[in-house]
Amino acid sequence: MMFLTSEDDRRISISNYVLWFLIVVLLYLIFCHKKSTRVNEFLSTLPGPLELPFVGCVPTFLLQHSRYSDWMRIFDQYATCRMYRFSIFSDTFVVLSDPEVIQMVLRNPNCYDKDKSIYDLFRLPEILSTANGRKWLNERKAILPSFHPKLLSSFDATCQRHTQHLMTTLRKHAERGEPFDLGQEMTLLFIDIMSDSFLGVSANAQLNGLKEFANSLLT
């Protein structure tokens, strides 16, 4: 006859707890796997940067010197895609560029909540484009009247004037056959249009050559 000591009972109890814990974890993993199978099958059809197990695209970003302008060059090759994906560790993100798909997402109330880990990673401030859930929805409704077609049409002359100056600048670069930074030129155009249309002040960023200021926005 075998007698169990209190130490043996304690060991058996711990073993049972560990066994039940492992069973629960296994069931949870099976559930998550079945739930994400369809999503993973869809994500596998999308183009995107090289992904590695566990870390995703993190090594790709780190190799680009961790600058915003360098990261954007990674995504430039997918600019013509309706959708593409990239991952940060275990989180996968899908970037949309097709207006019809974006409209479907914006009209879906289940898509109002955002995973803010990507914004925290890039240290982006909480503005309309990065706000989450109900706050984003309320701010979107608040500014919606500002984008009424009749109101936007009043800015046509301003947009055309500054865009024409940009086209003249690009034409000069093309005639000289010299390289230029399109992102920088577009940023100067953005500054001119925004300052004239919304601030009522003419910055003349393109004429004054505020390239250092434009670069500070891109880095």
Coordinates of N, CA and C in Angstrom, one line a residue:
M1 N 0.9 -1.2 0.0 CA 0.0 0.0 0.0 C 0.9 1.2 0.0
M2 N 0.5 2.3 -0.8 CA 1.3 3.5 -1.0 C 0.6 4.6 -0.3
F3 N 1.3 5.4 0.5 CA 0.8 6.5 1.2 C 1.3 7.8 0.6
L4 N 0.5 8.7 0.3 CA 0.9 10.0 -0.2 C 1.1 11.0 0.9
T5 N 2.2 11.7 0.8 CA 2.5 12.7 1.8 C 1.9 14.0 1.3
S6 N 1.9 15.0 2.2 CA 1.3 16.3 1.9 C 2.1 17.0 0.7
E7 N 3.4 16.7 0.7 CA 4.3 17.2 -0.4 C 3.8 16.6 -1.7
D8 N 3.5 15.3 -1.7 CA 3.1 14.7 -3.0 C 1.7 15.2 -3.4
D9 N 0.8 15.5 -2.5 CA -0.5 16.1 -2.8 C -0.3 17.5 -3.4
R10 N 0.6 18.2 -2.9 CA 0.9 19.5 -3.4 C 1.4 19.5 -4.8
R11 N 2.3 18.5 -5.1 CA 2.8 18.4 -6.4 C 1.8 18.0 -7.4
I12 N 0.9 17.1 -7.0 CA -0.2 16.6 -7.9 C -1.1 17.7 -8.2
S13 N -1.4 18.5 -7.2 CA -2.3 19.7 -7.3 C -1.7 20.7 -8.3
I14 N -0.5 21.0 -8.2 CA 0.2 21.9 -9.1 C 0.2 21.4 -10.5
S15 N 0.5 20.1 -10.7 CA 0.5 19.4 -12.0 C -0.9 19.5 -12.6
N16 N -2.0 19.4 -11.8 CA -3.3 19.5 -12.4 C -3.6 20.9 -12.9
Y17 N -3.2 21.9 -12.1 CA -3.4 23.3 -12.5 C -2.6 23.6 -13.8
V18 N -1.4 23.1 -13.9 CA -0.6 23.3 -15.1 C -1.3 22.7 -16.3
L19 N -1.8 21.4 -16.1 CA -2.4 20.7 -17.2 C -3.6 21.4 -17.6
W20 N -4.5 21.9 -16.7 CA -5.7 22.6 -17.1 C -5.3 23.9 -17.8
F21 N -4.3 24.6 -17.3 CA -3.9 25.8 -17.9 C -3.4 25.6 -19.4
L22 N -2.7 24.6 -19.6 CA -2.2 24.2 -21.0 C -3.4 23.9 -21.9
I23 N -4.4 23.2 -21.3 CA -5.6 22.8 -22.1 C -6.3 24.1 -22.5
V24 N -6.5 25.0 -21.6 CA -7.2 26.3 -21.9 C -6.5 27.1 -23.0
V25 N -5.1 27.2 -22.8 CA -4.3 27.9 -23.8 C -4.4 27.2 -25.2
L26 N -4.4 25.9 -25.2 CA -4.5 25.2 -26.5 C -5.8 25.4 -27.1
L27 N -6.9 25.4 -26.4 CA -8.2 25.6 -26.9 C -8.4 27.0 -27.4
Y28 N -7.8 28.0 -26.7 CA -7.8 29.4 -27.1 C -7.1 29.6 -28.5
L29 N -5.9 28.9 -28.6 CA -5.1 29.0 -29.8 C -5.9 28.4 -31.0
I30 N -6.5 27.3 -30.7 CA -7.3 26.7 -31.8 C -8.5 27.6 -32.2
F31 N -9.1 28.2 -31.3 CA -10.2 29.1 -31.6 C -9.7 30.3 -32.4
C32 N -8.6 30.9 -32.0 CA -8.0 32.0 -32.7 C -7.6 31.7 -34.1
H33 N -7.1 30.5 -34.2 CA -6.6 30.0 -35.6 C -7.8 29.8 -36.5
K34 N -8.9 29.2 -36.0 CA -10.0 29.1 -36.9 C -10.7 30.4 -37.2
K35 N -10.7 31.3 -36.3 CA -11.3 32.6 -36.5 C -10.5 33.4 -37.5
S36 N -9.2 33.3 -37.5 CA -8.4 34.1 -38.3 C -8.0 33.5 -39.7
T37 N -8.5 32.3 -39.9 CA -8.1 31.6 -41.1 C -8.5 32.3 -42.4
R38 N -9.8 32.7 -42.4 CA -10.3 33.5 -43.5 C -9.6 34.8 -43.7
V39 N -9.3 35.5 -42.6 CA -8.6 36.7 -42.7 C -7.2 36.5 -43.2
N40 N -6.5 35.5 -42.7 CA -5.2 35.3 -43.2 C -5.1 34.9 -44.6
E41 N -6.1 34.1 -45.1 CA -6.2 33.8 -46.5 C -6.3 35.0 -47.3
F42 N -7.1 36.0 -46.9 CA -7.3 37.2 -47.6 C -6.0 38.0 -47.6
L43 N -5.4 38.2 -46.4 CA -4.2 39.0 -46.3 C -3.1 38.4 -47.2
S44 N -3.0 37.1 -47.3 CA -2.0 36.5 -48.1 C -2.1 36.8 -49.6
T45 N -3.2 37.3 -50.0 CA -3.4 37.7 -51.4 C -3.0 39.1 -51.7
L46 N -2.7 39.9 -50.6 CA -2.4 41.3 -50.8 C -0.9 41.5 -50.9
P47 N -0.4 42.5 -51.7 CA 1.0 42.8 -51.8 C 1.5 43.5 -50.6
G48 N 2.8 43.6 -50.3 CA 3.3 44.3 -49.2 C 4.8 44.0 -49.0
P49 N 5.4 44.8 -48.1 CA 6.9 44.6 -47.8 C 7.1 43.2 -47.3
L50 N 8.4 42.8 -47.3 CA 8.8 41.5 -46.8 C 8.5 41.4 -45.3
E51 N 7.8 40.3 -44.9 CA 7.5 40.0 -43.5 C 8.3 38.8 -43.0
L52 N 8.7 38.9 -41.8 CA 9.4 37.8 -41.1 C 8.6 37.3 -40.0
P53 N 8.7 36.0 -39.6 CA 8.0 35.5 -38.5 C 8.2 36.2 -37.2
F54 N 7.1 36.5 -36.5 CA 7.1 37.1 -35.2 C 7.4 38.6 -35.2
V55 N 8.3 39.1 -36.1 CA 8.6 40.5 -36.1 C 8.0 41.3 -37.2
G56 N 7.4 40.6 -38.2 CA 6.8 41.2 -39.3 C 7.7 42.0 -40.2
C57 N 7.4 43.3 -40.4 CA 8.2 44.2 -41.3 C 9.1 45.1 -40.5
V58 N 9.2 44.9 -39.2 CA 10.1 45.7 -38.3 C 11.5 45.8 -38.8
P59 N 12.2 44.7 -39.2 CA 13.6 44.8 -39.7 C 13.6 45.7 -41.0
T60 N 12.6 45.6 -41.8 CA 12.6 46.4 -43.0 C 12.6 47.9 -42.7
F61 N 11.8 48.3 -41.7 CA 11.7 49.7 -41.3 C 13.0 50.1 -40.6
L62 N 13.6 49.3 -39.8 CA 14.8 49.7 -39.1 C 16.0 49.8 -40.1
L63 N 16.0 49.1 -41.1 CA 17.0 49.2 -42.1 C 16.9 50.5 -42.9
Q64 N 15.8 51.2 -42.8 CA 15.6 52.4 -43.5 C 15.8 53.7 -42.7
H65 N 16.7 53.5 -41.6 CA 17.1 54.6 -40.8 C 16.0 55.3 -40.0
S66 N 14.8 54.6 -39.9 CA 13.8 55.1 -39.1 C 13.3 56.5 -39.4
R67 N 13.4 56.9 -40.6 CA 12.9 58.3 -41.0 C 11.6 58.1 -41.8
Y68 N 10.7 59.1 -41.6 CA 9.4 59.0 -42.2 C 9.5 59.0 -43.8
S69 N 10.4 59.8 -44.3 CA 10.6 59.9 -45.8 C 11.1 58.6 -46.3
D70 N 12.0 57.9 -45.6 CA 12.5 56.6 -46.0 C 11.5 55.6 -45.9
W71 N 10.6 55.6 -44.9 CA 9.5 54.6 -44.8 C 8.6 54.8 -46.0
M72 N 8.3 56.0 -46.4 CA 7.4 56.2 -47.4 C 7.9 55.7 -48.7
R73 N 9.2 55.6 -48.9 CA 9.8 55.0 -50.1 C 9.5 53.5 -50.2
I74 N 9.3 52.9 -49.1 CA 9.0 51.5 -49.1 C 7.6 51.3 -49.7
F75 N 6.7 52.2 -49.3 CA 5.3 52.0 -49.8 C 5.1 52.6 -51.2
D76 N 6.0 53.4 -51.7 CA 5.8 54.0 -53.0 C 5.6 52.9 -54.1
Q77 N 6.2 51.8 -53.9 CA 6.1 50.7 -55.0 C 4.7 50.1 -55.0
Y78 N 3.9 50.4 -53.9 CA 2.5 49.8 -53.8 C 1.5 50.9 -54.1
A79 N 1.9 52.1 -54.6 CA 1.0 53.2 -54.7 C -0.2 52.9 -55.7
T80 N 0.1 52.1 -56.6 CA -1.0 51.8 -57.6 C -1.9 50.6 -57.2
C81 N -1.6 50.0 -56.0 CA -2.5 48.9 -55.6 C -3.7 49.5 -54.8
R82 N -4.8 48.8 -55.0 CA -6.0 49.1 -54.3 C -5.8 48.9 -52.8
M83 N -5.1 47.9 -52.4 CA -4.9 47.6 -51.0 C -3.5 46.9 -50.9
Y84 N -2.8 47.2 -49.8 CA -1.6 46.4 -49.5 C -1.5 46.3 -48.0
R85 N -0.6 45.4 -47.6 CA -0.5 45.2 -46.1 C 0.9 45.2 -45.6
F86 N 1.0 45.5 -44.4 CA 2.3 45.3 -43.7 C 2.0 45.0 -42.2
S87 N 3.0 44.5 -41.5 CA 2.8 44.0 -40.2 C 3.9 44.5 -39.3
I88 N 3.5 44.8 -38.0 CA 4.4 45.2 -36.9 C 4.2 44.1 -35.9
F89 N 5.2 43.3 -35.8 CA 5.1 42.1 -34.8 C 3.9 41.3 -35.2
S90 N 2.9 41.2 -34.2 CA 1.8 40.3 -34.5 C 0.6 41.1 -35.1
D91 N 0.7 42.4 -35.2 CA -0.4 43.2 -35.8 C -0.2 43.4 -37.3
T92 N -1.2 43.2 -38.0 CA -1.2 43.4 -39.5 C -2.1 44.5 -39.8
F93 N -1.6 45.4 -40.7 CA -2.3 46.6 -41.2 C -2.6 46.5 -42.7
V94 N -3.8 47.0 -43.1 CA -4.1 47.0 -44.5 C -4.3 48.5 -44.9
V95 N -3.6 49.0 -45.9 CA -3.7 50.3 -46.4 C -4.5 50.4 -47.6
L96 N -5.5 51.3 -47.6 CA -6.5 51.4 -48.7 C -6.2 52.6 -49.5
S97 N -6.3 52.5 -50.8 CA -6.1 53.6 -51.7 C -7.3 53.8 -52.7
D98 N -8.1 52.8 -52.8 CA -9.3 52.8 -53.7 C -10.4 53.6 -53.0
P99 N -10.9 54.7 -53.7 CA -12.0 55.5 -53.1 C -13.2 54.7 -52.7
E100 N -13.6 53.7 -53.6 CA -14.8 52.9 -53.3 C -14.6 52.1 -52.1
V101 N -13.4 51.5 -51.9 CA -13.2 50.6 -50.7 C -13.2 51.5 -49.5
I102 N -12.5 52.7 -49.6 CA -12.4 53.6 -48.4 C -13.8 54.0 -48.0
Q103 N -14.7 54.3 -49.0 CA -16.1 54.7 -48.7 C -16.8 53.6 -48.0
M104 N -16.6 52.3 -48.4 CA -17.3 51.2 -47.7 C -16.8 51.1 -46.2
V105 N -15.5 51.4 -46.0 CA -15.0 51.3 -44.6 C -15.6 52.4 -43.8
L106 N -15.6 53.6 -44.3 CA -16.0 54.8 -43.6 C -17.5 54.7 -43.2
R107 N -18.3 54.0 -44.1 CA -19.7 53.9 -43.8 C -20.1 52.7 -42.9
N108 N -19.1 51.9 -42.6 CA -19.3 50.8 -41.7 C -19.1 51.1 -40.3
P109 N -20.1 51.2 -39.4 CA -19.9 51.6 -38.0 C -19.0 50.6 -37.3
N110 N -18.8 49.4 -37.8 CA -17.8 48.5 -37.1 C -16.4 48.9 -37.3
C111 N -16.1 49.9 -38.2 CA -14.8 50.3 -38.5 C -14.4 51.6 -37.8
Y112 N -15.2 52.1 -36.9 CA -14.9 53.4 -36.3 C -13.7 53.2 -35.3
D113 N -13.7 52.1 -34.6 CA -12.6 51.9 -33.6 C -11.3 51.5 -34.4
K114 N -10.2 52.2 -34.0 CA -8.9 52.0 -34.7 C -7.9 51.4 -33.7
D115 N -7.1 50.6 -34.2 CA -5.9 50.1 -33.4 C -4.9 51.2 -33.4
K116 N -4.6 51.8 -32.3 CA -3.7 53.0 -32.2 C -2.3 52.6 -32.0
S117 N -1.9 51.3 -32.1 CA -0.5 51.0 -31.9 C 0.3 51.5 -33.0
I118 N -0.2 51.6 -34.2 CA 0.6 52.1 -35.3 C 0.9 53.6 -35.1
Y119 N -0.1 54.3 -34.6 CA 0.1 55.7 -34.4 C 1.0 56.0 -33.2
D120 N 1.0 55.1 -32.2 CA 1.9 55.2 -31.1 C 3.3 54.9 -31.6
L121 N 3.5 54.0 -32.5 CA 4.8 53.6 -33.0 C 5.4 54.8 -33.7
F122 N 4.7 55.5 -34.5 CA 5.2 56.6 -35.3 C 5.1 57.9 -34.5
R123 N 4.5 57.9 -33.3 CA 4.4 59.0 -32.4 C 3.6 60.1 -33.1
L124 N 2.5 59.7 -33.7 CA 1.6 60.7 -34.4 C 0.6 61.3 -33.3
P125 N 0.4 62.6 -33.4 CA -0.6 63.3 -32.5 C -2.0 62.8 -32.8
E126 N -2.9 63.0 -31.8 CA -4.3 62.6 -32.0 C -5.0 63.7 -32.6
I127 N -5.2 63.6 -34.0 CA -5.9 64.5 -34.8 C -7.1 63.8 -35.4
L128 N -7.8 64.4 -36.4 CA -8.9 63.7 -37.0 C -8.6 62.4 -37.6
S129 N -7.4 62.4 -38.3 CA -7.1 61.2 -39.0 C -6.6 60.1 -38.1
T130 N -6.2 60.4 -36.9 CA -5.7 59.4 -36.0 C -6.6 59.2 -34.7
A131 N -7.7 60.0 -34.6 CA -8.6 59.9 -33.5 C -9.3 58.6 -33.6
N132 N -9.8 58.1 -32.4 CA -10.4 56.8 -32.4 C -11.9 56.8 -32.0
G133 N -12.6 55.9 -32.5 CA -14.0 55.6 -32.1 C -14.9 56.8 -32.2
R134 N -15.7 57.0 -31.1 CA -16.7 58.0 -31.1 C -16.1 59.4 -31.3
K135 N -14.9 59.7 -30.8 CA -14.3 61.0 -30.9 C -14.1 61.3 -32.4
W136 N -13.6 60.3 -33.1 CA -13.3 60.5 -34.6 C -14.7 60.7 -35.3
L137 N -15.7 60.0 -34.9 CA -17.0 60.2 -35.6 C -17.6 61.6 -35.3
N138 N -17.5 62.0 -34.1 CA -18.0 63.3 -33.8 C -17.2 64.5 -34.5
E139 N -15.9 64.3 -34.5 CA -15.1 65.4 -35.2 C -15.3 65.3 -36.7
R140 N -15.5 64.2 -37.2 CA -15.8 64.1 -38.7 C -17.2 64.7 -39.0
K141 N -18.2 64.5 -38.2 CA -19.5 65.2 -38.4 C -19.4 66.7 -38.2
A142 N -18.5 67.1 -37.3 CA -18.4 68.6 -37.0 C -17.8 69.3 -38.2
I143 N -16.8 68.7 -38.9 CA -16.1 69.4 -40.0 C -16.8 69.1 -41.3
L144 N -17.7 68.2 -41.4 CA -18.3 67.8 -42.6 C -18.9 69.0 -43.4
P145 N -19.6 70.0 -42.7 CA -20.1 71.2 -43.5 C -19.0 72.0 -44.2
S146 N -17.7 71.9 -43.6 CA -16.6 72.6 -44.2 C -16.2 72.1 -45.6
F147 N -16.7 70.9 -45.9 CA -16.3 70.3 -47.2 C -17.5 70.2 -48.1
H148 N -18.4 71.1 -47.9 CA -19.6 71.2 -48.9 C -19.0 71.6 -50.2
P149 N -19.5 71.0 -51.3 CA -19.0 71.3 -52.7 C -19.1 72.8 -53.0
K150 N -20.1 73.5 -52.6 CA -20.2 75.0 -52.9 C -19.1 75.7 -52.2
L151 N -18.8 75.3 -51.0 CA -17.7 76.0 -50.2 C -16.3 75.7 -50.8
L152 N -16.1 74.4 -51.2 CA -14.8 74.1 -51.8 C -14.6 74.7 -53.1
S153 N -15.7 74.9 -53.9 CA -15.6 75.6 -55.2 C -15.1 77.0 -55.1
S154 N -15.2 77.6 -53.9 CA -14.8 79.0 -53.7 C -13.2 79.1 -53.7
F155 N -12.6 77.9 -53.4 CA -11.2 77.9 -53.4 C -10.5 77.5 -54.7
D156 N -11.3 77.3 -55.7 CA -10.8 76.9 -57.0 C -9.7 77.8 -57.6
A157 N -10.0 79.1 -57.5 CA -9.0 80.0 -58.1 C -7.7 80.0 -57.3
T158 N -7.7 79.9 -56.0 CA -6.5 79.8 -55.2 C -5.7 78.5 -55.6
C159 N -6.4 77.4 -55.6 CA -5.8 76.1 -56.0 C -5.2 76.1 -57.4
Q160 N -5.9 76.7 -58.3 CA -5.4 76.7 -59.7 C -4.2 77.6 -59.8
R161 N -4.2 78.7 -59.1 CA -3.0 79.6 -59.2 C -1.8 79.0 -58.6
H162 N -1.9 78.4 -57.5 CA -0.7 77.8 -56.9 C -0.3 76.5 -57.7
T163 N -1.2 75.8 -58.2 CA -0.9 74.6 -58.9 C -0.2 74.9 -60.2
Q164 N -0.7 76.0 -60.9 CA 0.0 76.5 -62.1 C 1.4 76.9 -61.8
H165 N 1.7 77.5 -60.7 CA 3.1 77.8 -60.4 C 3.9 76.5 -60.2
L166 N 3.3 75.5 -59.6 CA 4.0 74.2 -59.4 C 4.3 73.6 -60.8
M167 N 3.3 73.6 -61.7 CA 3.5 73.0 -63.0 C 4.7 73.8 -63.7
T168 N 4.8 75.1 -63.6 CA 5.8 75.9 -64.2 C 7.2 75.4 -63.6
T169 N 7.2 75.2 -62.3 CA 8.5 74.8 -61.7 C 8.9 73.4 -62.2
L170 N 7.9 72.5 -62.2 CA 8.2 71.1 -62.7 C 8.7 71.1 -64.2
R171 N 8.1 72.0 -64.9 CA 8.4 72.1 -66.4 C 9.9 72.5 -66.5
K172 N 10.3 73.5 -65.7 CA 11.7 73.9 -65.7 C 12.7 72.8 -65.3
H173 N 12.3 72.0 -64.3 CA 13.2 70.9 -63.9 C 13.3 69.9 -65.1
A174 N 12.1 69.6 -65.8 CA 12.1 68.7 -66.9 C 13.0 69.2 -68.0
E175 N 12.9 70.5 -68.3 CA 13.7 71.0 -69.5 C 15.2 71.0 -69.2
R176 N 15.6 71.1 -67.9 CA 17.0 71.1 -67.5 C 17.5 69.6 -67.4
G177 N 16.5 68.7 -67.3 CA 16.9 67.3 -67.1 C 17.5 67.1 -65.8
E178 N 17.1 67.8 -64.7 CA 17.7 67.7 -63.4 C 16.7 67.0 -62.5
P179 N 17.2 66.2 -61.5 CA 16.3 65.5 -60.5 C 15.8 66.5 -59.6
F180 N 14.6 66.2 -59.0 CA 14.0 67.1 -58.0 C 13.2 66.2 -57.0
D181 N 12.9 66.8 -55.9 CA 12.2 66.1 -54.8 C 10.7 66.4 -55.0
L182 N 9.9 65.5 -55.5 CA 8.5 65.8 -55.8 C 7.7 66.0 -54.5
G183 N 8.1 65.2 -53.4 CA 7.5 65.3 -52.1 C 7.6 66.7 -51.6
Q184 N 8.8 67.3 -51.8 CA 9.1 68.6 -51.3 C 8.3 69.7 -52.0
E185 N 8.2 69.5 -53.3 CA 7.4 70.5 -54.1 C 5.9 70.4 -53.8
M186 N 5.4 69.2 -53.6 CA 4.0 69.0 -53.2 C 3.7 69.6 -51.8
T187 N 4.7 69.5 -50.9 CA 4.5 70.1 -49.6 C 4.5 71.6 -49.7
L188 N 5.3 72.2 -50.5 CA 5.2 73.7 -50.7 C 3.9 74.1 -51.3
L189 N 3.4 73.3 -52.2 CA 2.1 73.6 -52.8 C 1.0 73.5 -51.7
F190 N 1.1 72.5 -50.8 CA 0.1 72.3 -49.7 C 0.2 73.5 -48.8
I191 N 1.4 74.0 -48.5 CA 1.5 75.1 -47.6 C 0.8 76.4 -48.2
D192 N 1.1 76.6 -49.5 CA 0.5 77.8 -50.1 C -1.0 77.7 -50.1
I193 N -1.6 76.6 -50.5 CA -3.0 76.4 -50.6 C -3.7 76.5 -49.2
M194 N -3.1 75.9 -48.2 CA -3.7 75.9 -46.9 C -3.6 77.3 -46.2
S195 N -2.5 78.0 -46.4 CA -2.3 79.3 -45.8 C -3.3 80.3 -46.4
D196 N -3.4 80.2 -47.8 CA -4.3 81.2 -48.5 C -5.8 80.9 -48.2
S197 N -6.1 79.6 -48.2 CA -7.6 79.2 -48.1 C -8.1 79.2 -46.7
F198 N -7.3 78.7 -45.8 CA -7.8 78.6 -44.4 C -7.3 79.6 -43.4
L199 N -6.1 80.2 -43.7 CA -5.6 81.1 -42.7 C -5.7 82.6 -43.2
G200 N -6.0 82.7 -44.6 CA -6.1 84.1 -45.1 C -4.8 84.8 -45.2
V201 N -3.7 84.1 -45.2 CA -2.4 84.7 -45.3 C -1.6 84.0 -46.4
S202 N -0.9 84.8 -47.2 CA -0.2 84.3 -48.4 C 1.2 84.0 -47.9
A203 N 1.5 82.7 -47.8 CA 2.9 82.3 -47.4 C 3.9 82.3 -48.5
N204 N 3.4 82.1 -49.8 CA 4.2 82.1 -50.9 C 5.4 81.2 -50.7
A205 N 5.1 80.0 -50.3 CA 6.2 79.1 -50.0 C 7.0 78.7 -51.2
Q206 N 6.3 78.5 -52.3 CA 7.0 78.2 -53.6 C 7.8 79.3 -54.1
L207 N 7.4 80.5 -54.0 CA 8.1 81.6 -54.5 C 9.3 82.0 -53.5
N208 N 9.1 81.8 -52.2 CA 10.1 82.2 -51.3 C 11.1 81.0 -51.0
G209 N 10.8 79.8 -51.6 CA 11.7 78.7 -51.4 C 11.8 78.2 -50.0
L210 N 10.7 78.0 -49.4 CA 10.7 77.5 -48.0 C 11.0 76.0 -47.9
K211 N 12.1 75.6 -48.5 CA 12.3 74.2 -48.7 C 12.8 73.5 -47.3
E212 N 13.5 74.3 -46.5 CA 13.9 73.8 -45.2 C 12.6 73.5 -44.3
F213 N 11.7 74.4 -44.4 CA 10.4 74.1 -43.7 C 9.7 72.9 -44.2
A214 N 9.6 72.8 -45.5 CA 9.0 71.6 -46.1 C 9.7 70.3 -45.7
N215 N 11.0 70.4 -45.7 CA 11.8 69.2 -45.3 C 11.5 68.8 -43.9
S216 N 11.3 69.8 -43.0 CA 11.0 69.5 -41.6 C 9.7 68.8 -41.5
L217 N 8.8 69.0 -42.4 CA 7.5 68.3 -42.3 C 7.6 66.9 -42.8
L218 N 8.6 66.6 -43.6 CA 8.7 65.3 -44.3 C 9.7 64.4 -43.5
T219 N 10.4 64.9 -42.5 CA 11.3 64.1 -41.7 C 10.8 63.9 -40.3

